[in-house]
XYZ file of C-alpha atoms in Angstrom:
782
model
C -15.140 102.210 69.861
C -17.461 99.279 69.548
C -20.287 99.548 66.945
C -18.708 102.186 64.989
C -16.305 102.151 62.122
C -12.709 103.235 62.060
C -14.276 106.823 60.575
C -16.522 107.065 63.922
C -19.536 106.473 61.894
C -22.049 104.294 63.190
C -21.906 100.307 62.159
C -25.291 100.453 60.886
C -24.084 102.478 58.063
C -22.459 99.372 56.700
C -23.090 95.672 56.910
C -21.125 93.731 59.144
C -18.636 90.736 57.627
C -19.488 87.317 58.534
C -17.767 85.768 61.385
C -17.109 82.329 62.102
C -17.040 79.181 59.519
C -18.896 80.955 56.803
C -16.624 83.699 56.402
C -14.923 84.214 53.243
C -16.109 80.836 52.084
C -17.503 81.782 48.638
C -14.879 84.112 47.430
C -12.231 80.992 48.244
C -14.055 78.364 46.339
C -14.464 80.740 43.392
C -10.520 81.224 43.290
C -9.873 77.538 43.442
C -12.259 76.683 40.766
C -10.773 79.478 38.778
C -7.490 77.913 39.611
C -8.568 74.568 38.641
C -9.978 75.545 35.456
C -6.818 77.330 34.573
C -4.855 74.087 35.704
C -7.382 71.916 33.543
C -7.052 74.127 30.493
C -3.226 74.192 31.068
C -2.952 70.362 31.072
C -5.350 70.145 28.022
C -3.055 72.678 26.288
C -0.048 70.497 27.230
C -1.827 67.317 26.022
C -2.468 68.755 22.728
C 0.748 70.250 22.709
C 2.499 67.077 23.700
C 0.274 64.889 21.355
C 1.055 67.215 18.604
C 4.939 67.016 19.508
C 4.637 63.239 19.531
C 2.823 63.104 16.375
C 5.319 65.618 14.700
C 8.161 63.552 16.189
C 6.996 60.172 14.981
C 5.401 61.327 11.971
C 8.734 62.539 10.450
C 9.897 60.579 7.196
C 7.033 58.336 7.582
C 6.262 56.407 4.323
C 3.898 57.910 2.051
C 0.619 55.721 2.240
C -0.274 57.003 -1.444
C 2.511 54.537 -2.546
C -0.096 51.493 -1.628
C -1.900 52.710 -4.980
C 0.728 51.221 -6.944
C 0.515 47.781 -4.954
C 2.801 45.326 -6.621
C 4.028 42.754 -4.365
C 5.888 39.713 -5.091
C 3.751 36.932 -6.946
C 3.969 33.612 -7.815
C 5.095 32.851 -11.297
C 2.734 29.864 -12.837
C 4.384 27.494 -15.406
C 1.523 25.768 -17.490
C 1.584 22.831 -19.807
C 0.223 23.158 -23.342
C -3.133 22.625 -22.362
C -3.119 25.127 -19.382
C -2.545 22.566 -16.600
C -0.490 23.852 -13.662
C 3.143 22.012 -13.494
C 5.386 24.285 -11.665
C 5.745 27.768 -9.931
C 8.671 30.185 -9.165
C 8.296 32.635 -6.549
C 9.975 34.477 -3.719
C 6.681 34.801 -1.888
C 3.781 32.400 -3.089
C 1.161 35.021 -3.657
C -1.284 35.743 -6.654
C -3.164 38.929 -6.404
C -6.894 38.886 -7.656
C -9.285 41.951 -7.771
C -12.152 42.265 -4.932
C -14.465 41.214 -7.863
C -13.234 37.568 -7.595
C -13.602 37.356 -3.838
C -16.635 36.016 -2.899
C -18.936 38.063 -0.321
C -18.914 35.421 2.354
C -15.148 35.156 2.497
C -15.074 39.042 3.157
C -17.714 38.486 5.733
C -15.738 35.973 7.387
C -12.614 37.790 7.318
C -14.425 40.727 9.379
C -15.940 38.663 11.668
C -12.578 37.157 12.285
C -10.494 40.297 12.507
C -12.311 43.411 12.379
C -16.030 43.696 12.379
C -16.332 47.326 12.662
C -14.067 47.849 9.758
C -16.528 49.549 7.645
C -17.759 51.765 10.623
C -14.523 53.124 12.379
C -11.903 55.451 10.516
C -8.949 53.236 11.032
C -8.437 52.969 14.609
C -10.984 51.161 17.013
C -10.741 53.498 19.957
C -13.030 51.217 22.607
C -11.063 48.166 21.277
C -7.917 50.005 22.022
C -8.996 50.812 25.684
C -10.124 47.314 26.490
C -6.843 46.046 25.233
C -4.843 48.705 27.252
C -6.942 47.887 30.540
C -6.470 44.215 29.869
C -2.853 44.656 29.465
C -2.356 46.595 32.650
C -4.210 43.919 34.263
C -1.995 41.216 33.034
C 1.126 43.376 33.334
C 2.322 42.726 29.766
C 1.370 43.419 26.247
C -1.025 40.497 26.255
C -3.742 41.479 23.756
C -3.615 43.660 20.859
C -6.446 45.941 19.295
C -5.522 46.279 15.591
C -7.769 47.064 13.037
C -7.397 45.648 9.753
C -6.103 49.114 8.472
C -3.517 49.003 11.396
C -2.480 45.409 10.037
C -2.116 46.533 6.490
C 0.007 49.319 7.616
C 2.174 46.892 9.714
C 2.235 44.717 6.711
C 2.896 46.950 3.915
C 4.748 50.128 5.338
C 6.323 49.225 8.838
C 8.050 46.534 10.415
C 6.442 43.701 12.825
C 8.467 44.741 15.651
C 6.380 45.130 18.835
C 7.736 48.735 19.968
C 5.938 51.807 21.390
C 7.566 53.710 18.518
C 6.231 51.345 15.991
C 2.994 51.520 17.347
C 2.507 55.307 17.396
C 3.790 55.490 13.836
C 1.338 52.307 13.059
C -1.521 54.624 14.416
C -0.594 57.631 12.428
C -0.339 55.853 9.262
C -3.524 54.301 9.726
C -5.283 57.327 9.956
C -3.662 58.463 6.823
C -4.528 55.596 5.120
C -8.046 56.082 5.748
C -8.052 59.134 4.018
C -5.748 58.264 1.115
C -7.871 54.939 0.113
C -11.094 53.586 0.163
C -12.347 50.846 2.582
C -12.392 48.316 -0.252
C -9.134 49.220 -1.175
C -7.897 48.553 1.999
C -9.624 45.386 2.236
C -8.142 44.359 -1.147
C -4.704 44.955 0.090
C -5.191 43.021 3.527
C -6.701 40.013 1.477
C -3.990 39.651 -1.128
C -0.929 40.297 1.376
C -1.893 38.338 4.623
C -0.124 34.995 5.628
C -2.720 31.692 5.428
C 0.168 29.481 6.485
C 2.446 27.387 4.927
C 3.895 30.345 3.283
C 0.829 31.059 1.223
C -0.100 34.493 0.979
C -3.386 35.870 -0.006
C -6.717 34.355 -0.425
C -6.107 32.866 -4.005
C -3.029 30.868 -2.853
C -4.639 29.867 0.355
C -8.079 28.475 -1.939
C -5.374 26.657 -4.007
C -3.586 25.201 -1.451
C -5.997 24.035 0.965
C -8.850 23.215 -1.338
C -7.178 23.071 -4.857
C -9.806 25.840 -6.354
C -9.905 29.494 -6.972
C -10.920 31.952 -4.451
C -14.035 32.546 -6.341
C -15.259 29.039 -5.750
C -14.886 29.039 -2.099
C -17.995 28.042 0.094
C -18.721 29.758 3.219
C -17.415 26.633 5.123
C -14.265 26.745 3.303
C -14.220 30.701 3.704
C -14.857 30.601 7.321
C -11.975 27.918 8.225
C -8.955 29.600 6.181
C -10.554 33.102 7.490
C -9.249 32.242 10.897
C -5.779 31.391 9.922
C -3.972 34.708 9.909
C -4.509 35.087 13.581
C -1.650 32.566 13.999
C -0.765 30.731 10.816
C 1.893 28.459 12.343
C -0.880 27.138 14.897
C -4.194 27.350 13.116
C -3.419 25.616 9.691
C -5.914 23.048 9.051
C -3.182 20.759 7.600
C -1.069 20.469 10.496
C -3.398 21.727 13.732
C -6.801 20.543 12.450
C -8.724 20.553 15.735
C -7.232 24.360 16.348
C -8.503 25.538 12.980
C -12.035 24.125 13.370
C -12.299 25.784 16.706
C -11.154 28.824 14.996
C -13.491 28.407 12.285
C -16.407 27.790 15.026
C -15.404 31.300 16.499
C -15.950 32.872 12.941
C -19.408 31.405 12.353
C -20.166 32.224 16.030
C -19.271 36.140 15.004
C -21.000 35.921 11.935
C -24.225 34.639 13.528
C -24.037 37.016 16.784
C -23.563 40.044 14.434
C -25.629 39.301 11.599
C -28.641 41.589 12.083
C -26.484 44.776 12.779
C -23.521 43.929 10.472
C -24.656 41.577 7.462
C -28.370 40.961 7.770
C -28.262 39.469 3.954
C -26.506 36.560 5.363
C -28.902 33.821 6.560
C -29.049 31.655 9.607
C -29.289 28.728 7.498
C -26.194 29.424 5.501
C -24.251 29.801 8.820
C -25.622 26.339 10.103
C -24.954 24.523 7.020
C -21.465 25.770 7.131
C -21.047 24.534 10.809
C -22.381 20.875 9.775
C -20.156 20.972 6.689
C -16.397 19.564 7.105
C -14.446 21.161 4.154
C -12.464 18.508 2.205
C -8.578 19.404 1.940
C -6.645 18.846 -1.133
C -4.499 15.629 -0.986
C -0.934 16.480 -0.452
C 0.226 14.524 -3.361
C -1.787 16.794 -5.526
C 0.316 19.578 -4.711
C 3.592 18.131 -6.201
C 5.221 19.538 -9.161
C 5.528 17.122 -12.038
C 8.104 18.950 -14.063
C 10.757 20.538 -11.779
C 13.190 20.571 -14.819
C 11.006 23.191 -16.623
C 11.669 25.694 -14.046
C 15.233 25.973 -14.272
C 14.905 26.746 -17.893
C 11.935 29.108 -17.224
C 14.058 30.857 -14.097
C 17.013 31.429 -16.906
C 14.686 32.789 -19.603
C 12.681 35.269 -17.151
C 16.055 36.458 -15.712
C 17.538 37.288 -19.117
C 13.995 38.491 -20.444
C 12.945 40.996 -17.719
C 15.808 41.427 -15.351
C 16.698 40.117 -11.770
C 14.140 42.627 -10.115
C 11.105 41.712 -12.143
C 11.725 38.077 -12.210
C 11.907 38.333 -8.096
C 8.548 40.292 -8.111
C 6.955 37.723 -10.172
C 3.692 37.335 -11.140
C 4.217 35.968 -14.646
C 2.311 32.990 -16.558
C 4.393 31.081 -18.434
C 3.169 28.711 -21.386
C 5.154 25.801 -22.142
C 5.328 22.958 -24.676
C 4.835 20.228 -22.069
C 2.198 17.902 -22.198
C 1.627 16.964 -18.449
C 0.072 13.377 -19.331
C 3.154 12.532 -21.340
C 5.585 14.465 -18.599
C 4.012 12.102 -15.813
C 4.154 8.840 -18.273
C 7.607 9.635 -18.677
C 8.832 10.016 -15.292
C 6.638 6.554 -14.298
C 8.344 4.916 -17.024
C 11.805 6.048 -16.205
C 10.983 4.817 -12.228
C 9.739 1.791 -13.146
C 12.826 0.951 -14.997
C 15.443 1.823 -12.665
C 13.534 -0.200 -10.087
C 13.959 -3.166 -12.663
C 17.612 -2.669 -12.950
C 17.835 -2.395 -8.944
C 15.996 -5.780 -8.911
C 18.099 -7.428 -11.958
C 21.667 -6.336 -10.110
C 20.269 -6.703 -6.569
C 20.881 -3.038 -5.901
C 19.567 -2.345 -2.598
C 20.528 1.065 -2.242
C 23.697 3.012 -1.880
C 24.886 1.721 1.579
C 28.310 0.396 2.021
C 30.812 -0.206 4.599
C 34.078 1.518 5.009
C 33.521 5.178 4.656
C 33.232 7.835 7.721
C 31.861 11.263 7.482
C 34.552 13.970 7.708
C 33.278 17.046 10.060
C 31.330 19.694 8.118
C 30.529 23.039 9.679
C 27.422 23.787 7.648
C 25.160 21.644 5.298
C 23.175 23.645 2.395
C 19.996 22.110 0.758
C 20.996 20.248 -2.458
C 24.531 19.480 -1.347
C 25.917 16.163 -1.669
C 27.494 14.584 1.340
C 28.621 10.896 2.954
C 26.363 10.086 5.896
C 26.946 7.012 8.426
C 23.997 5.330 9.800
C 23.613 5.835 13.573
C 20.023 3.966 13.879
C 16.842 3.236 12.165
C 13.199 3.591 13.361
C 11.431 0.861 11.795
C 7.849 2.439 12.826
C 8.158 5.722 10.824
C 10.643 4.421 8.225
C 13.543 6.853 8.928
C 17.118 6.285 8.994
C 19.282 8.377 11.223
C 22.855 9.423 9.615
C 25.702 11.336 10.998
C 26.726 13.752 8.157
C 29.627 15.520 9.487
C 28.707 15.827 12.897
C 25.270 16.852 11.736
C 21.996 14.729 12.587
C 20.239 14.320 9.248
C 17.239 11.919 8.896
C 16.220 9.797 5.505
C 12.727 8.483 4.850
C 12.400 5.027 3.366
C 8.573 4.566 3.349
C 6.271 2.158 1.481
C 6.725 2.412 -2.184
C 9.990 4.029 -2.258
C 12.699 2.881 -4.498
C 14.722 1.113 -2.006
C 12.331 0.193 0.636
C 11.129 -3.418 -1.140
C 10.381 -6.026 1.597
C 13.554 -5.625 3.609
C 13.287 -4.215 7.320
C 15.312 -0.994 8.000
C 17.750 -2.770 10.157
C 18.728 -5.020 7.416
C 18.733 -2.582 4.536
C 20.691 0.068 6.667
C 22.971 -1.684 9.231
C 24.748 0.705 11.849
C 27.804 1.964 10.721
C 27.263 1.854 6.912
C 27.729 4.870 4.765
C 25.948 6.440 1.974
C 25.857 9.419 -0.178
C 23.086 11.603 0.488
C 21.470 14.794 -0.931
C 20.142 17.534 1.446
C 16.342 18.340 0.847
C 15.085 20.416 3.636
C 16.878 22.193 6.664
C 14.659 23.455 9.492
C 15.204 24.453 12.874
C 15.090 21.177 14.687
C 15.731 18.512 11.636
C 17.428 18.116 8.701
C 16.043 15.739 5.965
C 17.792 14.070 2.997
C 17.343 11.499 0.461
C 19.742 8.428 -0.407
C 21.976 9.371 -3.543
C 23.820 7.525 -5.936
C 21.285 4.929 -7.220
C 21.615 4.249 -10.908
C 19.672 7.443 -12.702
C 18.480 8.348 -15.896
C 17.135 11.065 -18.270
C 14.102 11.088 -20.659
C 13.410 13.668 -23.259
C 10.353 13.710 -25.845
C 10.184 16.245 -28.873
C 7.530 16.578 -31.427
C 9.763 16.514 -34.827
C 7.579 18.645 -36.461
C 7.511 21.387 -34.053
C 10.469 20.944 -32.039
C 8.333 21.315 -28.865
C 9.869 19.407 -25.632
C 6.726 17.466 -24.652
C 8.552 15.867 -21.557
C 11.781 16.188 -19.768
C 12.853 13.969 -16.890
C 16.145 14.471 -15.553
C 16.515 11.854 -12.732
C 14.153 9.415 -10.701
C 12.500 12.054 -8.424
C 10.420 14.913 -9.245
C 12.181 17.122 -7.356
C 14.520 20.085 -8.071
C 18.113 19.383 -8.391
C 20.622 18.155 -11.476
C 18.865 17.749 -14.730
C 20.419 14.931 -16.476
C 18.179 15.447 -19.437
C 20.146 18.831 -20.233
C 23.158 19.060 -17.883
C 24.531 15.557 -17.884
C 27.332 14.765 -20.636
C 27.565 11.133 -21.388
C 28.950 9.040 -23.785
C 26.301 8.262 -26.233
C 27.682 4.670 -27.460
C 26.504 3.218 -30.632
C 23.589 5.938 -30.751
C 26.162 8.137 -32.671
C 26.563 5.783 -35.425
C 23.486 6.962 -37.501
C 25.180 10.359 -37.625
C 28.392 8.697 -39.277
C 26.184 6.705 -41.672
C 24.292 9.718 -42.492
C 27.146 11.619 -43.391
C 27.907 9.020 -46.083
C 24.396 8.762 -47.204
C 24.640 12.512 -47.689
C 27.936 12.460 -49.615
C 27.027 9.467 -51.776
C 29.732 7.538 -50.341
C 27.465 5.194 -49.025
C 24.044 3.644 -49.587
C 21.944 0.955 -47.164
C 23.230 -1.644 -49.332
C 27.178 -0.906 -49.539
C 29.100 -3.801 -48.433
C 31.735 -3.332 -45.634
C 34.003 -5.874 -43.730
C 33.327 -6.751 -40.428
C 36.689 -8.042 -39.197
C 39.325 -6.985 -36.696
C 41.563 -4.289 -37.489
C 44.405 -1.981 -36.075
C 44.656 1.854 -36.545
C 47.646 3.322 -35.379
C 48.419 0.473 -32.998
C 44.590 1.202 -31.771
C 41.994 -1.662 -32.181
C 38.261 -1.072 -31.515
C 36.431 -3.487 -29.400
C 33.076 -4.717 -29.946
C 30.791 -4.839 -26.840
C 27.803 -6.342 -28.530
C 27.247 -10.111 -28.307
C 27.909 -10.786 -31.914
C 31.404 -10.441 -33.679
C 33.152 -10.589 -37.094
C 30.580 -11.319 -39.830
C 32.562 -10.715 -42.413
C 31.301 -8.876 -45.317
C 27.893 -7.348 -44.383
C 25.655 -4.608 -45.882
C 25.643 -1.001 -44.092
C 22.113 -1.698 -43.016
C 22.774 -4.975 -41.290
C 25.774 -3.479 -39.815
C 23.688 -0.497 -38.173
C 20.973 -2.935 -36.945
C 23.692 -5.210 -35.513
C 25.672 -2.290 -34.215
C 29.003 -3.571 -35.528
C 31.427 -1.315 -34.271
C 34.263 -2.330 -36.712
C 32.163 -1.385 -39.567
C 31.583 1.891 -37.886
C 35.075 2.691 -37.639
C 35.790 1.905 -41.306
C 33.008 4.207 -42.200
C 34.240 7.181 -40.130
C 37.608 6.496 -41.436
C 36.184 6.745 -45.006
C 34.139 9.951 -44.684
C 36.628 11.637 -42.406
C 36.088 12.156 -38.324
C 36.122 16.161 -39.281
C 33.272 15.746 -41.109
C 31.235 13.945 -39.031
C 31.871 16.699 -36.179
C 30.480 19.170 -38.733
C 27.633 17.022 -39.604
C 26.875 16.832 -35.746
C 27.134 20.345 -35.245
C 24.799 20.868 -37.988
C 22.490 18.849 -36.107
C 22.566 21.133 -32.952
C 25.161 19.240 -30.874
C 27.174 21.738 -29.038
C 29.044 19.743 -26.802
C 32.808 19.229 -27.951
C 33.636 16.139 -30.061
C 36.800 14.706 -30.675
C 37.333 14.262 -34.429
C 38.856 10.848 -34.062
C 37.946 7.347 -34.836
C 36.245 6.255 -31.720
C 33.788 8.956 -32.194
C 32.114 6.335 -34.366
C 30.781 4.638 -31.670
C 30.285 7.779 -29.453
C 33.540 8.151 -27.621
C 32.672 12.012 -26.996
C 30.075 12.965 -24.343
C 26.957 14.564 -25.333
C 23.637 15.738 -23.519
C 20.452 13.583 -24.165
C 18.511 16.484 -25.186
C 21.187 16.919 -28.127
C 21.038 13.547 -29.146
C 17.294 13.553 -29.173
C 16.869 16.494 -31.089
C 19.345 15.363 -33.782
C 17.284 12.177 -34.395
C 14.212 14.408 -34.344
C 16.114 16.219 -37.586
C 15.979 12.766 -39.294
C 12.212 12.506 -38.369
C 11.601 15.823 -39.745
C 13.183 14.927 -43.296
C 16.468 16.515 -42.401
C 15.409 19.828 -41.234
C 17.062 21.148 -37.852
C 15.528 23.469 -35.450
C 16.102 24.109 -31.860
C 14.317 22.267 -29.200
C 11.734 24.982 -27.824
C 10.399 25.089 -24.273
C 8.294 28.095 -23.730
C 5.685 29.401 -26.257
C 3.981 32.751 -24.594
C 4.930 34.506 -21.432
C 2.077 37.031 -20.084
C 3.478 39.669 -17.483
C 1.763 40.491 -14.388
C 0.062 43.626 -15.903
C -1.363 41.170 -18.629
C 0.719 42.220 -21.358
C 3.018 39.697 -23.288
C 6.603 39.442 -22.783
C 8.415 38.836 -26.225
C 10.494 35.873 -26.293
C 13.879 35.808 -27.497
C 14.642 35.061 -31.135
C 15.374 31.386 -31.817
C 17.888 30.162 -34.138
C 16.643 29.798 -37.594
C 15.569 26.288 -38.927
C 17.849 24.822 -41.439
C 18.170 21.866 -44.024
C 20.790 19.517 -43.087
C 19.785 16.745 -45.466
C 17.291 16.508 -48.231
C 14.147 14.580 -47.415
C 15.110 11.666 -49.233
C 18.588 11.399 -47.562
C 16.630 11.723 -44.352
C 14.260 8.948 -45.217
C 17.132 6.250 -45.892
C 18.484 7.053 -42.705
C 15.446 6.617 -41.434
C 14.735 3.521 -43.182
C 18.116 1.885 -41.974
C 17.201 2.585 -38.200
C 13.922 0.541 -38.604
C 15.893 -2.449 -39.143
C 17.099 -2.008 -35.611
C 13.588 -2.789 -34.582
C 13.237 -5.541 -37.166
C 16.471 -7.499 -36.735
C 18.914 -5.610 -34.750
C 19.505 -4.476 -30.953
C 15.942 -3.410 -30.410
C 14.097 -6.676 -32.015
C 12.859 -7.820 -28.918
C 10.461 -4.339 -28.680
C 7.098 -4.750 -29.464
C 5.945 -1.332 -30.186
C 3.111 -1.964 -32.628
C 3.834 0.785 -35.085
C 6.792 1.722 -37.288
C 9.486 3.375 -35.476
C 13.263 4.081 -35.832
C 16.191 4.278 -33.484
C 19.151 3.074 -32.065
C 20.662 1.594 -28.897
C 23.647 2.662 -27.327
C 26.028 1.284 -24.831
C 29.518 2.877 -23.817
C 32.620 1.372 -22.645
C 32.084 -0.781 -19.497
C 28.140 -0.485 -19.977
C 28.526 2.726 -17.898
C 26.011 4.541 -20.039
C 22.765 2.782 -21.576
C 21.128 4.645 -24.162
C 18.026 4.472 -26.569
C 17.141 7.458 -28.973
C 14.459 6.694 -31.612
C 11.271 8.224 -33.188
C 7.884 7.371 -34.701
C 6.371 9.720 -37.424
C 4.955 11.578 -34.486
C 7.465 11.691 -31.445
C 11.226 11.828 -30.826
C 12.328 10.320 -27.788
C 15.527 9.305 -25.931
C 16.537 7.591 -22.784
C 19.594 7.455 -20.905
C 20.629 5.493 -18.066
C 23.585 5.246 -15.839
C 25.430 6.119 -12.394
C 26.066 9.778 -11.607
C 29.618 8.666 -10.432
C 30.147 6.704 -13.859
C 30.199 3.537 -12.396
C 29.279 0.346 -14.527
C 25.603 -0.702 -14.558
C 26.458 -4.077 -14.033
C 26.685 -7.582 -15.699
C 24.607 -7.785 -19.126
C 23.219 -4.266 -18.764
C 23.297 -2.071 -21.812
C 20.752 0.013 -24.183
C 18.549 -2.909 -24.974
C 18.078 -4.023 -21.575
C 18.284 -0.777 -19.625
C 17.204 1.848 -21.770
C 14.924 0.114 -24.663
C 12.099 -0.764 -22.247
C 11.614 2.727 -20.704
C 11.650 4.194 -24.212
C 8.999 1.803 -25.302
C 6.778 2.893 -22.559
C 7.150 6.273 -23.026
C 6.359 6.152 -26.692
C 3.544 4.142 -26.438
C 1.883 6.396 -23.714
C 2.806 9.522 -25.914
C 1.092 7.570 -28.989
C -1.956 6.767 -27.024
C -4.701 5.717 -29.302
C -3.124 7.574 -32.431
C -3.853 5.964 -35.484
C -0.819 3.970 -36.816
C 1.403 5.979 -39.128
C 4.263 5.180 -41.613
C 7.195 7.280 -42.150
C 6.115 9.499 -45.239
C 8.262 8.573 -48.331
C 9.478 11.852 -50.161
C 10.106 12.018 -53.690
C 13.741 11.130 -54.682
C 13.515 7.619 -53.103
C 13.728 4.765 -55.097
C 13.363 0.976 -54.256
C 15.511 -1.841 -55.644
C 15.279 -5.572 -55.021
C 19.122 -6.634 -53.927
C 21.258 -9.121 -53.300
C 22.318 -8.569 -49.586
C 25.302 -10.788 -49.667
C 26.821 -8.390 -52.539
C 24.613 -5.486 -52.293
C 24.000 -5.773 -56.226
C 20.585 -5.760 -57.926
C 19.144 -9.201 -57.635
C 18.237 -11.338 -60.636
C 14.921 -12.597 -60.610
C 14.280 -15.624 -58.540
C 17.265 -14.698 -56.183
C 16.611 -16.319 -52.811
C 16.989 -14.193 -49.932
C 16.669 -11.047 -51.978
C 15.152 -8.139 -50.368
C 13.737 -4.539 -51.137
C 16.112 -1.626 -50.547
C 15.566 2.021 -50.581
C 18.143 4.415 -52.083
C 18.543 8.262 -52.938
C 17.458 8.453 -56.615
C 20.596 8.339 -58.469
C 22.596 6.193 -55.930
C 21.154 2.744 -56.458
C 23.224 0.062 -57.976
C 23.085 -0.705 -61.743
C 25.157 -3.829 -61.579
C 22.855 -7.179 -61.186
C 24.506 -9.803 -59.366
C 25.065 -12.833 -61.664
C 23.619 -16.401 -61.094
C 25.245 -19.375 -59.684
C 25.320 -21.248 -63.168
C 26.490 -18.175 -64.659
C 29.490 -18.079 -62.135
C 30.216 -21.708 -62.516
C 30.160 -21.970 -66.624
C 32.445 -18.917 -66.653
C 34.908 -20.297 -63.917
C 34.992 -23.553 -66.028
C 35.859 -21.794 -69.651
C 38.224 -19.401 -67.875
C 40.242 -22.440 -66.125
C 39.994 -24.175 -69.542
C 41.683 -20.840 -70.942
C 44.320 -20.756 -68.469
C 42.587 -17.511 -67.122
C 40.810 -16.594 -63.924
C 37.105 -15.736 -63.687
């Protein structure tokens, strides 16, 4: 019934339910809101659960960020000369870690402007930057823009790999937050500044400052700081050495960021400083100043460090090695060797190792430092490059202005197509391989302080580049430089004196006849002094026969010669091979009054922790001769300069030494000393070819030695050899070796070890004539 309820009650007792569109609207809306709320809550819970799951999943087995408190990356081991000048480096990564106190503030600001201005404001992650990068990547459809903070970069560099994957990125985000909780901002920035690559495999700000500007990081200006602070974004494309324009554009961006954010971030930096940096063009260090002057010492240091600290500590580096070398003498030695070898090239008209008739066999892989035969395929006159085919590989050799073989020849005449040469591979890169010409006449120089046995210079070849060190590794016949050792045995045993008369005449020893390769022969009876000065081989053989080859070998070993020596008569003129450093240190023993000591290269090693590394125990010095005996041998070798094979040398101070030329002029030597320095020079071909017509010790090696000694002596006072006690001087007759009578023409002073001087006086000619007459009258003989 209308207007009534089902119970029959009038409808007025209950409100009527709405009809039409409004009916049930509000309750339905509330239900949908409740459902939406539940859905949002569910999604949030799911999101948090998923995030927690992701964090748990990717956070498993992550590196411990606390390990970065013990930051100990590979560092550069620096090699210093005796005055603290850097002369070499050993490294697996070129890096020198410095504390933040040594990093100038304007470099820190430049890094922040270039990489992460909000570094000191965020907690490791730049969320707005990440959102912007994500949006940009979505627009580009690829990973086109990064948003890594400095903290994230440290994590990537030190704890993860640089791969561009989602997994690595999630792990990076997790670790960045952990790192911010573990280390302070300054500690994180310290890791970044010391670890990042600044181009050319130079890691950390200290190496960058040294490489680009030749100074310590603490001395960088704002202009220099802003230039190198932008490099880490793309080291290969932003190096001011190879891409100056790009580097300067990046520098302008850094300076612009400094200016734009100055008031909010670093108000202590003035606009005037920024503008001055814009107007200043930093002066890059010359490339030539970056070269090493003594690569030979690196091998010695490497071997010593590996032995002392172990392979792992050696690889990590960070050591400072103080050596005995003198950088100025080292440079002079190398220069003198180069000049001497170029002079030899000119005399023998040697224009490089190019020749016809050889072809290069197929080689699968070349190696740096390897020696190969290459065939000329073409030249580029404009750039100075010669193109070789080396076993199927394209190899370039540069012959530029001032090169040993360039001269005034054009490359087409110097290197005709089809000629071949021996090459040494110096650099292998992805797109090119470079080498240098090999097999030119080579040489070695060693300079030693006789008093301390400090090695002051060591040059093992023409070029100052790593490779075969002929000063310590080349075993060559020393020629007549070995003769003083033979005569010293006779002086020490009192079998000889400088006045001993010996016969210079042909002789045959068990069907072997010694040859004399000097330009004089067979003087008859001569004193031992003259025989040494004139380098007479026949006298040297008679001398070694008398004292015994075995005794000479024992004496040479006492002088520190470890090379194997053949105890035969030819040893008298150097038929057994030795190294240059062995001969120089043996002569240094004469200069030191007969006291032997091992040569010394390293005086101190300081570890990366600042603690000294104990040096290996050196062999104890020993007395091989008495000072008087050594002085007499020295006096005899002074005659080499006064009247012998070195008489053309003009040194301007007392000197002793000996030339040496091996069989066929395959080795040319001069070894000698002054009161202050002992030095030796060897010249020869690595493949043992003859040096050429009229070459020998006095022509090929002596001029180099003179230049080296003069450079070493510098402006030092002229000093004579100190005369010890136990030496006496007597006036003798050089023809007989006996004491000279008063008024004897040609008589000369001679030195002797006390007790070995002659006691008999030569008879005057008138006495000899009268005695002869009386004896003939009596039917006898005088």
